[in-house]
Coordinates of C-alpha atoms and ligand atoms in Angstrom, one line a residue:
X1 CA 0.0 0.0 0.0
X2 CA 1.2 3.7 -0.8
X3 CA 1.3 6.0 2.4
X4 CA 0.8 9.6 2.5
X5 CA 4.5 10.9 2.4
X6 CA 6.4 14.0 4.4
X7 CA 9.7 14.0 3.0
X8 CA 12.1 15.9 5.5
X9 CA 15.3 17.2 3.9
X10 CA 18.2 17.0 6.5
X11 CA 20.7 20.6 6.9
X12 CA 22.2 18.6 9.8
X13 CA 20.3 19.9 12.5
X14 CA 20.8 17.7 16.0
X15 CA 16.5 18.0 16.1
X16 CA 16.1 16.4 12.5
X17 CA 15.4 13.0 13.4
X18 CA 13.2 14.5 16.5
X19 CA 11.1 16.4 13.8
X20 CA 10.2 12.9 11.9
X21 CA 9.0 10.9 15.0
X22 CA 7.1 14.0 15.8
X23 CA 5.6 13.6 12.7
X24 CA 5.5 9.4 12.7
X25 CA 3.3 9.9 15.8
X26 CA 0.5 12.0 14.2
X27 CA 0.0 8.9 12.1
X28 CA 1.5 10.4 9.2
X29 CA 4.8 8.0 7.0
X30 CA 7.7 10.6 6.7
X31 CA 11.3 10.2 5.4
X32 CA 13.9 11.7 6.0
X33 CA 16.8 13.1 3.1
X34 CA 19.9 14.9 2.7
X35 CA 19.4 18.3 1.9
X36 CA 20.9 17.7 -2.0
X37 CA 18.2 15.2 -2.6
X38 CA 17.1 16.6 -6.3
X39 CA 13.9 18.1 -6.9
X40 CA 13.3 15.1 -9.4
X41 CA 13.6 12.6 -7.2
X42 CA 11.2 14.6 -4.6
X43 CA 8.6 15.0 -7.0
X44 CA 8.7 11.2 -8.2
X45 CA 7.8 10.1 -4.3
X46 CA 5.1 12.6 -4.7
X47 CA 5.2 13.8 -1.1
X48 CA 2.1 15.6 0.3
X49 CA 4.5 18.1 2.1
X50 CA 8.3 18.7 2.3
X51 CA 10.1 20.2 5.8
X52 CA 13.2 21.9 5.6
X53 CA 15.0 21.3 8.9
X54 CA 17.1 23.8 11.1
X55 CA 21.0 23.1 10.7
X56 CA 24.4 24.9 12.6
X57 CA 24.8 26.5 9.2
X58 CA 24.5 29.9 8.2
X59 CA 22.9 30.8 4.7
X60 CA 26.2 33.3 3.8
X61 CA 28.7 31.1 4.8
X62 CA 30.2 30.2 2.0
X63 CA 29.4 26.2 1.9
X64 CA 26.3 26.7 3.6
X65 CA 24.2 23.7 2.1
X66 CA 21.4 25.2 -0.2
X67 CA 18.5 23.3 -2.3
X68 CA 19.2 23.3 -6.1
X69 CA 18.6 26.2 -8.4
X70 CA 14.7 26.6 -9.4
X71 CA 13.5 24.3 -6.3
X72 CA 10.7 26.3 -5.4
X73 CA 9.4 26.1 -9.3
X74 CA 9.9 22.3 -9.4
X75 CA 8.2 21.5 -6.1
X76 CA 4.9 22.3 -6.0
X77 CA 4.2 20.7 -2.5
X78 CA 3.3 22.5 0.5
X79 CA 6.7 23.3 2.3
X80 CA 7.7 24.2 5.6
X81 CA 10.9 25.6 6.5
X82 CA 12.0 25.4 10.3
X83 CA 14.8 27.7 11.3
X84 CA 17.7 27.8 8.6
X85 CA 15.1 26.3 6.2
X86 CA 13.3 29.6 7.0
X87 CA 16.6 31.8 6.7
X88 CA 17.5 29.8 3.7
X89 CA 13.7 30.1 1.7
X90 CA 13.9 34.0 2.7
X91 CA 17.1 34.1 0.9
X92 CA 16.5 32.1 -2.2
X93 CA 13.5 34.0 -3.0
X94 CA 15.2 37.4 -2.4
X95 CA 14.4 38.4 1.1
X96 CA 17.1 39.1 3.6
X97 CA 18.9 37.5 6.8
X98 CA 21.5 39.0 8.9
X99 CA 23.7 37.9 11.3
X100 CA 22.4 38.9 15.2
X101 CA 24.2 40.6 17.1
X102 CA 24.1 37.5 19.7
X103 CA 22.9 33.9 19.3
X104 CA 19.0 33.8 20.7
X105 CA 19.3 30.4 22.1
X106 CA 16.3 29.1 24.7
X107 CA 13.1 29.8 25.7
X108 CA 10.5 32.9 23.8
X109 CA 7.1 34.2 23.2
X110 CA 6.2 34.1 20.1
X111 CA 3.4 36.7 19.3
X112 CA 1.1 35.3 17.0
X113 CA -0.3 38.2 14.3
X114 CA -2.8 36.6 12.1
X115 CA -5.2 33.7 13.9
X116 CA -6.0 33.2 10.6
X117 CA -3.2 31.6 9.5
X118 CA -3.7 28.0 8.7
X119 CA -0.3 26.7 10.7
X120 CA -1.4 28.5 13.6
X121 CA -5.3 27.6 13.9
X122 CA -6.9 27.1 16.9
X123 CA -3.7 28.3 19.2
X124 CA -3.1 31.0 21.2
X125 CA -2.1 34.6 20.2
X126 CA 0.8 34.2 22.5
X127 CA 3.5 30.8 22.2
X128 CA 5.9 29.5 24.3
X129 CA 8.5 28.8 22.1
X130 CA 12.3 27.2 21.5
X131 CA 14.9 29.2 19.7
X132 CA 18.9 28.1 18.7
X133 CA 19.5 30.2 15.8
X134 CA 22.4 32.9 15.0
X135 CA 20.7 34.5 12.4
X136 CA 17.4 35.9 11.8
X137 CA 15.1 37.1 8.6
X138 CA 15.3 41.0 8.2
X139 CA 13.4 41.3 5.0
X140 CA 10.6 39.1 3.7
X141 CA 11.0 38.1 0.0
X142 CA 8.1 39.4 -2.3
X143 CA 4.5 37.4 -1.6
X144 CA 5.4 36.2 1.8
X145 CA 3.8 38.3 5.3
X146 CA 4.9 37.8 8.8
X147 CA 2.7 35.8 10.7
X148 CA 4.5 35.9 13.7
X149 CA 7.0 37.6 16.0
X150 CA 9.7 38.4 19.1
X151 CA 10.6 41.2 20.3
X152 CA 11.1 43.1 16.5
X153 CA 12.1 39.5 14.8
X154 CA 10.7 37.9 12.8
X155 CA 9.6 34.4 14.0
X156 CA 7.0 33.2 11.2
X157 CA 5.9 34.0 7.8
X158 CA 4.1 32.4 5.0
X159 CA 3.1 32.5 1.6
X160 CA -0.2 31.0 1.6
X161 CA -0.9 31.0 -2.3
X162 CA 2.1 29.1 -2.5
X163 CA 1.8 26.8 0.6
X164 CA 5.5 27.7 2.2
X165 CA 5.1 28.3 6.2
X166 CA 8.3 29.0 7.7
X167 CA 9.2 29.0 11.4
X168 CA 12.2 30.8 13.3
X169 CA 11.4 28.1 16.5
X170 CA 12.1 24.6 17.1
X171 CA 8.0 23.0 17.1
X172 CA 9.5 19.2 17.7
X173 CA 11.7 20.1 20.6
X174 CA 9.2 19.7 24.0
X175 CA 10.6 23.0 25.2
X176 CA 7.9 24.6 22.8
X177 CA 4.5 23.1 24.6
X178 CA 2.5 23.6 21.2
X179 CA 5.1 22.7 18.9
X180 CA 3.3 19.4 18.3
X181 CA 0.2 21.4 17.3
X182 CA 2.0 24.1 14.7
X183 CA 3.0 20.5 13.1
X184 CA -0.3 18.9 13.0
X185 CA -1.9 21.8 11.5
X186 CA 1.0 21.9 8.8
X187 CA 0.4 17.9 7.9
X188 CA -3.3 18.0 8.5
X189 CA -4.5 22.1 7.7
X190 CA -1.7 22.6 5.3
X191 CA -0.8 19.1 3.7
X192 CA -3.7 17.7 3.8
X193 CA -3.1 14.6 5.4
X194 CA -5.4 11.8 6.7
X195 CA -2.7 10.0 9.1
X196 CA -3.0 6.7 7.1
X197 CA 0.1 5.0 9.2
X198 CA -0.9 2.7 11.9
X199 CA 1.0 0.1 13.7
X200 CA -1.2 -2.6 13.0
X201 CA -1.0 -1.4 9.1
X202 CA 2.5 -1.4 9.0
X203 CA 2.7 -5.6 10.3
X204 CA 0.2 -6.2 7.6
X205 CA 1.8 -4.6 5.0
X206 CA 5.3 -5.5 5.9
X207 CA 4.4 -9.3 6.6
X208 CA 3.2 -9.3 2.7
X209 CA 6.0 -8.1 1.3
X210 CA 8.2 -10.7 3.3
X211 CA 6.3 -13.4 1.7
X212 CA 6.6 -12.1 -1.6
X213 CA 10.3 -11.3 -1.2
X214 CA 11.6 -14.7 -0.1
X215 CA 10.9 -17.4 -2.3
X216 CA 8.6 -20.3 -1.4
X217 CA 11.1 -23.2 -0.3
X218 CA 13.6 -20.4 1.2
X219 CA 15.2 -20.9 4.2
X220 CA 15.8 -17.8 6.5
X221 CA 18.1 -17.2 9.4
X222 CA 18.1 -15.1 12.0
X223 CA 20.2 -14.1 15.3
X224 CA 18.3 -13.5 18.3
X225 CA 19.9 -11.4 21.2
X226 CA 16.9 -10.8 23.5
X227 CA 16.6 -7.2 22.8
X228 CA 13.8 -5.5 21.5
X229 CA 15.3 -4.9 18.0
X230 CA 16.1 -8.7 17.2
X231 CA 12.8 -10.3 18.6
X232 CA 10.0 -7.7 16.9
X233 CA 11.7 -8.5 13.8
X234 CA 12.1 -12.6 13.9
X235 CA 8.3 -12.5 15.4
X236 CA 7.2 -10.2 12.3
X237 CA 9.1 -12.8 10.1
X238 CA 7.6 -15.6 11.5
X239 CA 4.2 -14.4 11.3
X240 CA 5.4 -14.7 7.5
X241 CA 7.0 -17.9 7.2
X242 CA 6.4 -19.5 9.8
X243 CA 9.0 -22.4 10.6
X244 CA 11.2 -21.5 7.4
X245 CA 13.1 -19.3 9.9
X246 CA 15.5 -20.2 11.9
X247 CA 16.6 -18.3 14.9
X248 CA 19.8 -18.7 16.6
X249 CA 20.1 -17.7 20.5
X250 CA 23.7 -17.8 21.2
X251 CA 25.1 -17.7 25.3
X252 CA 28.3 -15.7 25.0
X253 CA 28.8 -15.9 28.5
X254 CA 28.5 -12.5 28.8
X255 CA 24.5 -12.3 29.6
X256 CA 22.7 -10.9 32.6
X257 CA 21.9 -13.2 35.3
X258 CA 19.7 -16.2 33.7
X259 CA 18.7 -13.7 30.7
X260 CA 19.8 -16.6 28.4
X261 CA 17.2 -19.5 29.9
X262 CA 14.9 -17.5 30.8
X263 CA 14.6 -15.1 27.2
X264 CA 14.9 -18.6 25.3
X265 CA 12.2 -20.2 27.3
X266 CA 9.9 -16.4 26.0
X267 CA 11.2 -17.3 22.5
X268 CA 9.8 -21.3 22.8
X269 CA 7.2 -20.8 24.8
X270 CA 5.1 -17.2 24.4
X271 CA 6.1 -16.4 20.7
X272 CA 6.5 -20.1 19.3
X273 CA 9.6 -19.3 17.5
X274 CA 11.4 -21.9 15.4
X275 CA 15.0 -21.2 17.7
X276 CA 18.1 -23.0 18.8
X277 CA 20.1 -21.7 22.0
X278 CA 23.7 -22.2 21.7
X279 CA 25.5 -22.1 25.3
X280 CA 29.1 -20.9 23.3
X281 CA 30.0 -19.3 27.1
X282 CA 33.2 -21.8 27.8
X283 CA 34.6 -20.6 23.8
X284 CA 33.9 -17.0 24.6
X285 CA 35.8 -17.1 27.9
X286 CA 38.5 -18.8 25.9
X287 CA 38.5 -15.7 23.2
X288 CA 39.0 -13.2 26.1
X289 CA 41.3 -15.1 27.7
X290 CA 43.8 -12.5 29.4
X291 CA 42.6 -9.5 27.4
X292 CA 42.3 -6.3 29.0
X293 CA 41.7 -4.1 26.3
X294 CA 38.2 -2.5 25.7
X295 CA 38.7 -2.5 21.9
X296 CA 40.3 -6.2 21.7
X297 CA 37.3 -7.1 23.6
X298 CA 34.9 -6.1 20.8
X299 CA 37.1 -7.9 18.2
X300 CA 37.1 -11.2 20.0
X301 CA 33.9 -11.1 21.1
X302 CA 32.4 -10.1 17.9
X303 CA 34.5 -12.5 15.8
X304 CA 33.8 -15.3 18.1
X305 CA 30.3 -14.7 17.5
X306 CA 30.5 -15.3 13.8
X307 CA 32.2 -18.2 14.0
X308 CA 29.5 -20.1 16.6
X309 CA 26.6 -18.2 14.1
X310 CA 28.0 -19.3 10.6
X311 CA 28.9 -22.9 12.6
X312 CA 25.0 -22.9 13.7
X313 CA 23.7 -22.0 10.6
X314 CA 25.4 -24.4 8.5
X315 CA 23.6 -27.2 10.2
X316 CA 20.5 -25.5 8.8
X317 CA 21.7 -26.2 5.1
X318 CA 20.8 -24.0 1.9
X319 CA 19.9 -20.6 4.0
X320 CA 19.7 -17.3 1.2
X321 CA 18.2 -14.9 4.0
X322 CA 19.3 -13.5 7.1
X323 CA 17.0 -11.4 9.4
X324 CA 18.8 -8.0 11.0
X325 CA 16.8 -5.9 13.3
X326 CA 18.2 -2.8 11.9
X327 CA 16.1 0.6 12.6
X328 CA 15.6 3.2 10.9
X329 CA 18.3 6.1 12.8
X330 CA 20.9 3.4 11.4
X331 CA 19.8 3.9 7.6
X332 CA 19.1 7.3 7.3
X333 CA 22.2 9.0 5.3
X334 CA 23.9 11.1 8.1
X335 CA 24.5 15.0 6.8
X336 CA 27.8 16.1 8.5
X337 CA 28.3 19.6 7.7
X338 CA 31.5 19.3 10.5
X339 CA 33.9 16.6 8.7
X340 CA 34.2 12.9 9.2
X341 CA 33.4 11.8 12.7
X342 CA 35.9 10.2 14.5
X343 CA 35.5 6.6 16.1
X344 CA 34.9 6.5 19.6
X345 CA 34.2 2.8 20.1
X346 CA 32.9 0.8 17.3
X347 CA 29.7 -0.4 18.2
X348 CA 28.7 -2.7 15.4
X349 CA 30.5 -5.0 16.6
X350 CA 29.1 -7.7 14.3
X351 CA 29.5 -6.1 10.6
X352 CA 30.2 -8.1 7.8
X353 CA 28.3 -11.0 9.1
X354 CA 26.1 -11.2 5.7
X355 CA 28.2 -10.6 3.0
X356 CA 31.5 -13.5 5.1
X357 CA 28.1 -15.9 4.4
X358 CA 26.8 -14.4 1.2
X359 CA 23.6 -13.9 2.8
X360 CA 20.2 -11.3 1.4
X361 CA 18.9 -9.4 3.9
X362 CA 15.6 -9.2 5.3
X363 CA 15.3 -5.9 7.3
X364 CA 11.7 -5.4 8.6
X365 CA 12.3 -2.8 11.0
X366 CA 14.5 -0.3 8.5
X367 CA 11.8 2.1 8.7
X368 CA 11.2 2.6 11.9
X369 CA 12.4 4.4 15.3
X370 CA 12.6 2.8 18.4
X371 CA 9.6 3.8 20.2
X372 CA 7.8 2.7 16.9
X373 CA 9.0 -1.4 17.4
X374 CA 7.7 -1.1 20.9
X375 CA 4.3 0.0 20.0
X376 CA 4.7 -3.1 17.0
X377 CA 5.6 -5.3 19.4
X378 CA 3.1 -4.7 21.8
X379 CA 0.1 -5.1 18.7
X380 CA 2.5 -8.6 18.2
X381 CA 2.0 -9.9 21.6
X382 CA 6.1 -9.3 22.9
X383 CA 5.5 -9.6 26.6
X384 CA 7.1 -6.0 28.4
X385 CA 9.6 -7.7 30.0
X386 CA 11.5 -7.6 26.6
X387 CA 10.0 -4.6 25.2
X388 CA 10.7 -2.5 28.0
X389 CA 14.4 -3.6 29.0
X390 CA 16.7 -1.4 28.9
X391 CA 20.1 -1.3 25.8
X392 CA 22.5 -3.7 26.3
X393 CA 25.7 -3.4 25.0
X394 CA 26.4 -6.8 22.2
X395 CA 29.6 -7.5 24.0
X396 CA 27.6 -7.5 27.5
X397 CA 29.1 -7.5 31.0
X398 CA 33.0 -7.7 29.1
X399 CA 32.5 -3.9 29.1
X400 CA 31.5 -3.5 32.3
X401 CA 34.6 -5.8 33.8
X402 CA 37.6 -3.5 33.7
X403 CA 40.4 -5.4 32.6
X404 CA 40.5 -9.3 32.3
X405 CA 37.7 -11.0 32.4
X406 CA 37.3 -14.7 34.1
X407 CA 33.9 -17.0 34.6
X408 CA 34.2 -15.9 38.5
X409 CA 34.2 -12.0 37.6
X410 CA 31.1 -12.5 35.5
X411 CA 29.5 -14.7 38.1
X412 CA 30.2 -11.8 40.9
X413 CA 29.2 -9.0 38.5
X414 CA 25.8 -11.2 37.7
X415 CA 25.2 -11.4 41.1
X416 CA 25.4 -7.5 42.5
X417 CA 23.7 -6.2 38.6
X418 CA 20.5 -8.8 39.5
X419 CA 20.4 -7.1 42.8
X420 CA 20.0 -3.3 41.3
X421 CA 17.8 -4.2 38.5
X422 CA 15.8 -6.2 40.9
X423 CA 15.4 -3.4 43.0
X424 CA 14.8 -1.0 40.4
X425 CA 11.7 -2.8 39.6
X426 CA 10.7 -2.9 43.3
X427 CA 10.9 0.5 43.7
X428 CA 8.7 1.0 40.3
X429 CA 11.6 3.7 38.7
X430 CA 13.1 0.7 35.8
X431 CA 11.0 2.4 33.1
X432 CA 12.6 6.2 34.6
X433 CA 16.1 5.0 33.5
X434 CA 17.3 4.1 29.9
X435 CA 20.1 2.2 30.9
X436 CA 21.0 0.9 34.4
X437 CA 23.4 -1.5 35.0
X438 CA 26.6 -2.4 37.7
X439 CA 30.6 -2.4 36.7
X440 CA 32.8 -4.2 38.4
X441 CA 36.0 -2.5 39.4
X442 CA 39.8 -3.7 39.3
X443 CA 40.6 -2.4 42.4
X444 CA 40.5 -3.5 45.8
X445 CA 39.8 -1.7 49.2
X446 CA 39.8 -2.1 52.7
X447 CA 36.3 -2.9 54.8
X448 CA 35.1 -4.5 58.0
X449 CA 32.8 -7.5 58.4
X450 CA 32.2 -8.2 62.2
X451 CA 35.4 -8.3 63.9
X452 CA 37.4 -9.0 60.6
X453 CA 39.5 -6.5 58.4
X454 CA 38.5 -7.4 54.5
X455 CA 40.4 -6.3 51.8
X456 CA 37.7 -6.9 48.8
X457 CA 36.3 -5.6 45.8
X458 CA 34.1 -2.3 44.7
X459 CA 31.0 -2.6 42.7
X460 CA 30.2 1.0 40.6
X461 CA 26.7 1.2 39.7
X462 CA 25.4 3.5 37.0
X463 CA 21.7 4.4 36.1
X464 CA 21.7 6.8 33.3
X465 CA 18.4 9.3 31.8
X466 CA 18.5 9.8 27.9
X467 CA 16.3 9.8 24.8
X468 CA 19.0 8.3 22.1
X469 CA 22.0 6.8 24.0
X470 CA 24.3 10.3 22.7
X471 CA 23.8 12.1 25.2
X472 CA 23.2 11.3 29.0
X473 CA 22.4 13.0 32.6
X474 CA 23.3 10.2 35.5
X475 CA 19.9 9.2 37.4
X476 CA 19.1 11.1 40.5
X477 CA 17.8 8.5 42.2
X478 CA 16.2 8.0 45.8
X479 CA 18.7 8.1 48.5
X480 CA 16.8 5.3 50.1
X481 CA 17.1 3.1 47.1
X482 CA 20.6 3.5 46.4
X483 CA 21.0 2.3 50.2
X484 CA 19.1 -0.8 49.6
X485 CA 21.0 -1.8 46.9
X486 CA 24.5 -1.1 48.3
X487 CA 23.4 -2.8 51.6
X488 CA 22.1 -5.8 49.6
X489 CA 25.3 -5.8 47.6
X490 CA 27.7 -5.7 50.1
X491 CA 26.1 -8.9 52.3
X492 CA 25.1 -11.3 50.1
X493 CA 27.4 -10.3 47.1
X494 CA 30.5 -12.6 48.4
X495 CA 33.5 -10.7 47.8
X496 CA 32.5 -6.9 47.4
X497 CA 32.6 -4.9 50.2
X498 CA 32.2 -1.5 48.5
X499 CA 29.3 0.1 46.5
X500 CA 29.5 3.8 44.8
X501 CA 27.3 5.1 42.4
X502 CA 28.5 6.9 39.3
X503 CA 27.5 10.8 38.8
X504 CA 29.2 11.4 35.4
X505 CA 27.4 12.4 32.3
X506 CA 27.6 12.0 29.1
X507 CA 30.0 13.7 27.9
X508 CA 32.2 14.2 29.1
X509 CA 31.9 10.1 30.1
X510 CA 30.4 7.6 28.4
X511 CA 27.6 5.5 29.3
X512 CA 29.8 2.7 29.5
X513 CA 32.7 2.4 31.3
X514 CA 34.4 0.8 28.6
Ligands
XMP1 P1 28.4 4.7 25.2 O1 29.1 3.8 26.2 O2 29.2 4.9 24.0 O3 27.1 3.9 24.8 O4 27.9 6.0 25.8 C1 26.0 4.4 24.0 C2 25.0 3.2 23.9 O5 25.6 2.2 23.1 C3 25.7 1.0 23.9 N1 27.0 0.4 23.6 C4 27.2 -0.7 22.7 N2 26.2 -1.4 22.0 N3 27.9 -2.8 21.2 C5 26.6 -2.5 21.3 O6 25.8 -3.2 20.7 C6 28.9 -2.1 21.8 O7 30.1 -2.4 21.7 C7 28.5 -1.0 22.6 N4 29.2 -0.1 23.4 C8 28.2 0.7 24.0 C9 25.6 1.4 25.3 O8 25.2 0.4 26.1 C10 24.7 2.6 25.2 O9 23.3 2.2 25.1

């Protein structure tokens, strides 16, 4: 089926991505682009709307990213430009925009000047709204009006015979209350939208074009890691095929506290899968032998894991298909207007697994955000505990054992983790975090246990806020809870005598300690 269409084109703003799921969750398909994407291949997706996004360029700089010459002529879709897509539209169709004398960065009112305006029906002559911009509009090119403004800015104008809106303010950031409603009115007032995307439209739809991509007799494989990613996507696929998938569920040692039996007995039991668990923990432990290294971790671990996968799914016989949960923030073509970014810690750490077995891919999540699989695999019958458990790293407690690791480390660090997350849940704050988890230090101190001097280890816990993993605020926590959990640690967790809780952010820290 062919969904209405917002096509976003990306100037590299940190919000672009934020602007699509606010636009995903009004029920309306969007896609997001590079800003060069031609106007020829815009028209040929016949989009009912196109948003220019804000970016950390400004329109005179001398490599500012523009649209093509004649644009404007060639697309004849409503468009709405959000900060530089305002100060770039105002330019290309000869208005003006200067440099401020300072950067307006945070929170404004907007004064609203015409309620008739179709992006700002039904809201109040005065907005809260969200500003990050160094340059403003100072002169309005021929045809447009100002619709809205701050202070003697500019802050909205539009050209309603021509259907292009343009706004100085950020409407997907939460910082502007109404935001949400400035973009409903452009898909639904503007665009004309009906909001024709639905979860339970999307499985349909994307269950029928598995079945008519792989071939009849076709066998399928597909690695399971008891995240969210990896089981919405084998459950969509099995929906499709049925037992012509193959799912692999492979112990690398490295799991939480009985995540492996119990997420394996989920995969049998609740969603019927067609899976094999592999307990590969005594060849992992092998691979890591004496390895201290956060890096060389990630090697071994990741090419340990092809060799147990490929070894697995050989048994299987003629396979053509492998299943990858990949999402959609992983496919959309970055725009980095600041150079090549440098590698912090390579995080994929499994890459080149279908092209070593000459394997076609069968991606059912590649259009969709995170918060989109959830509400999937809720319609699909995923019980929470998998849907809402928190990121875990692929190379698992190795990263959060500084320095070598040994089958008694993981054991300890099993033991204090199960504690916090345990406690987490019994103090109802699990879902407040995005990641929580324990690390267990290389270092030892000194303690006392009744009459006796102990010299033993420390156990770090970290609990982390965040909406995308790049950037984190450490949890502020009850004091009471992080009491519990130390004085649970500490006497039943045989050979720790020391609990501290980590208040680093992210960045300057990671959200892993390795
Ligand atoms: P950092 O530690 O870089 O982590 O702040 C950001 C997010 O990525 C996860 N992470 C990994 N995930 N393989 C993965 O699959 C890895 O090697 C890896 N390292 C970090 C981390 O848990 C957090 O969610």
């Amino acid at each position: 089926m062919h969904h209405e269409l917002i096509l976003i084109l990306d100037f590299g703003s940190q919000y672009t991505q934020l602007i699509a799921r606010r636009v995903r969750e009004q029920g309306v398909y969007c896609e997001i682009h590079p800003f060069h994407l031609s106007a020829e291949k815009i028209t040929e997706k016949t989009p009912k709307g196109v948003i220019l996004s804000g970016g950390p360029a400004s329109v005179s700089d001398e490599d500012a990213p523009r649209v093509e010459t004649g644009f404007y002529e060639k697309i004849r879709a409503p468009i709405l430009g959000i900060c530089y897509g305002m100060q770039m539209i105002a330019v290309d169709l000869g208005g003006r925009n200067e440099p401020a004398a300072r950067r307006e960065y945070g929170h404004a009112k907007a004064k609203i000047l015409s309620g008739s305006t179709k992006l700002f029906n039904e809201l109040p002559f005065e907005l809260d709204v969200w500003m990050s911009h160094g340059d403003h509009v100072t002169e309005l090119p021929a045809g447009f009006h100002k619709t809205a403004t701050t202070g003697e800015h500019v802050t909205a104008m539009e050209n309603h015979e021509r259907g292009i809106y343009c706004v100085q303010f950020h409407p997907e950031v939460s910082h502007t209350p109404l935001g949400k409603e400035v973009l409903r009115n452009f898909l639904f007032n503007v665009c004309e939208c009906k909001g024709d995307w639905t979860a339970a439209g999307f499985i349909k739809d994307e269950i029928e074009k598995i079945r008519a991509t792989v071939g009849p007799d076709d066998q399928v494989v597909c690695g399971l890691s008891g995240g969210v990613d990896s089981t919405v996507a084998a459950t969509m696929v099995h929906e499709a095929i049925g037992e012509r998938q193959h799912c692999i569920f492979v112990n690398n040692g490295l799991l939480r506290y009985r995540e492996f039996e119990d997420t394996l007995q989920v995969y049998k039991d609740n969603l019927h899968l067609n899976v094999t668990g592999v307990d590969a923990s005594q060849e992992f432990y092998k691979a890591l032998e004496g390895v201290a290294d956060p890096e060389q971790k990630r090697k071994a671990i990741g090419a340990k894991f092809i060799d147990v996968f490929q070894a697995e799914a050989d048994r299987i016989g003629d396979v053509k298909w492998l299943v990858q949960g990949t999402l959609y923030p992983d496919v959309i073509e970055s725009v980095s207007l600041r150079g090549a970014s440098v590698t912090i810690k390579t995080h994929h750490n499994v890459g080149g697994l279908p092209e070593k077995m000459n394997l076609k891919l069968i991606e059912p999540l590649r259009e969709l955000f995170k918060d989109e699989v959830r509400v999937i695999g809720r319609d699909l019958g995923i019980p929470e505990m998998i849907l809402e458990r928190h990121p875990f790293p692929g190379p698992g407690l190795a990263v959060r054992i500084l320095g070598d690791i040994t089958p008694e480390k993981v054991e300890l660090l099993q033991k204090a983790d199960r504690i916090f997350i345990e406690e987490l849940h019994s103090f109802g704050v699990y879902k407040d975090v995005w990641q929580a988890f324990a690390v267990l230090l290389p270092i030892q101190s000194v303690g006392v246990m009744g009459d006796y001097r102990t010299y033993e280890k420390t156990v770090a816990l970290r609990a982390v806020t965040s909406t995308d993993g790049m950037t984190a605020d450490w949890a502020r926590l009850p004091n009471d809870f992080l009491a519990k959990v130390s004085s649970r640690i500490t006497s039943e967790v045989r050979g720790v005598n020391r609990v501290v809780y980590d208040i680093s952010s992210k960045p300057p820290s990671t959200i892993e300690w390795e």
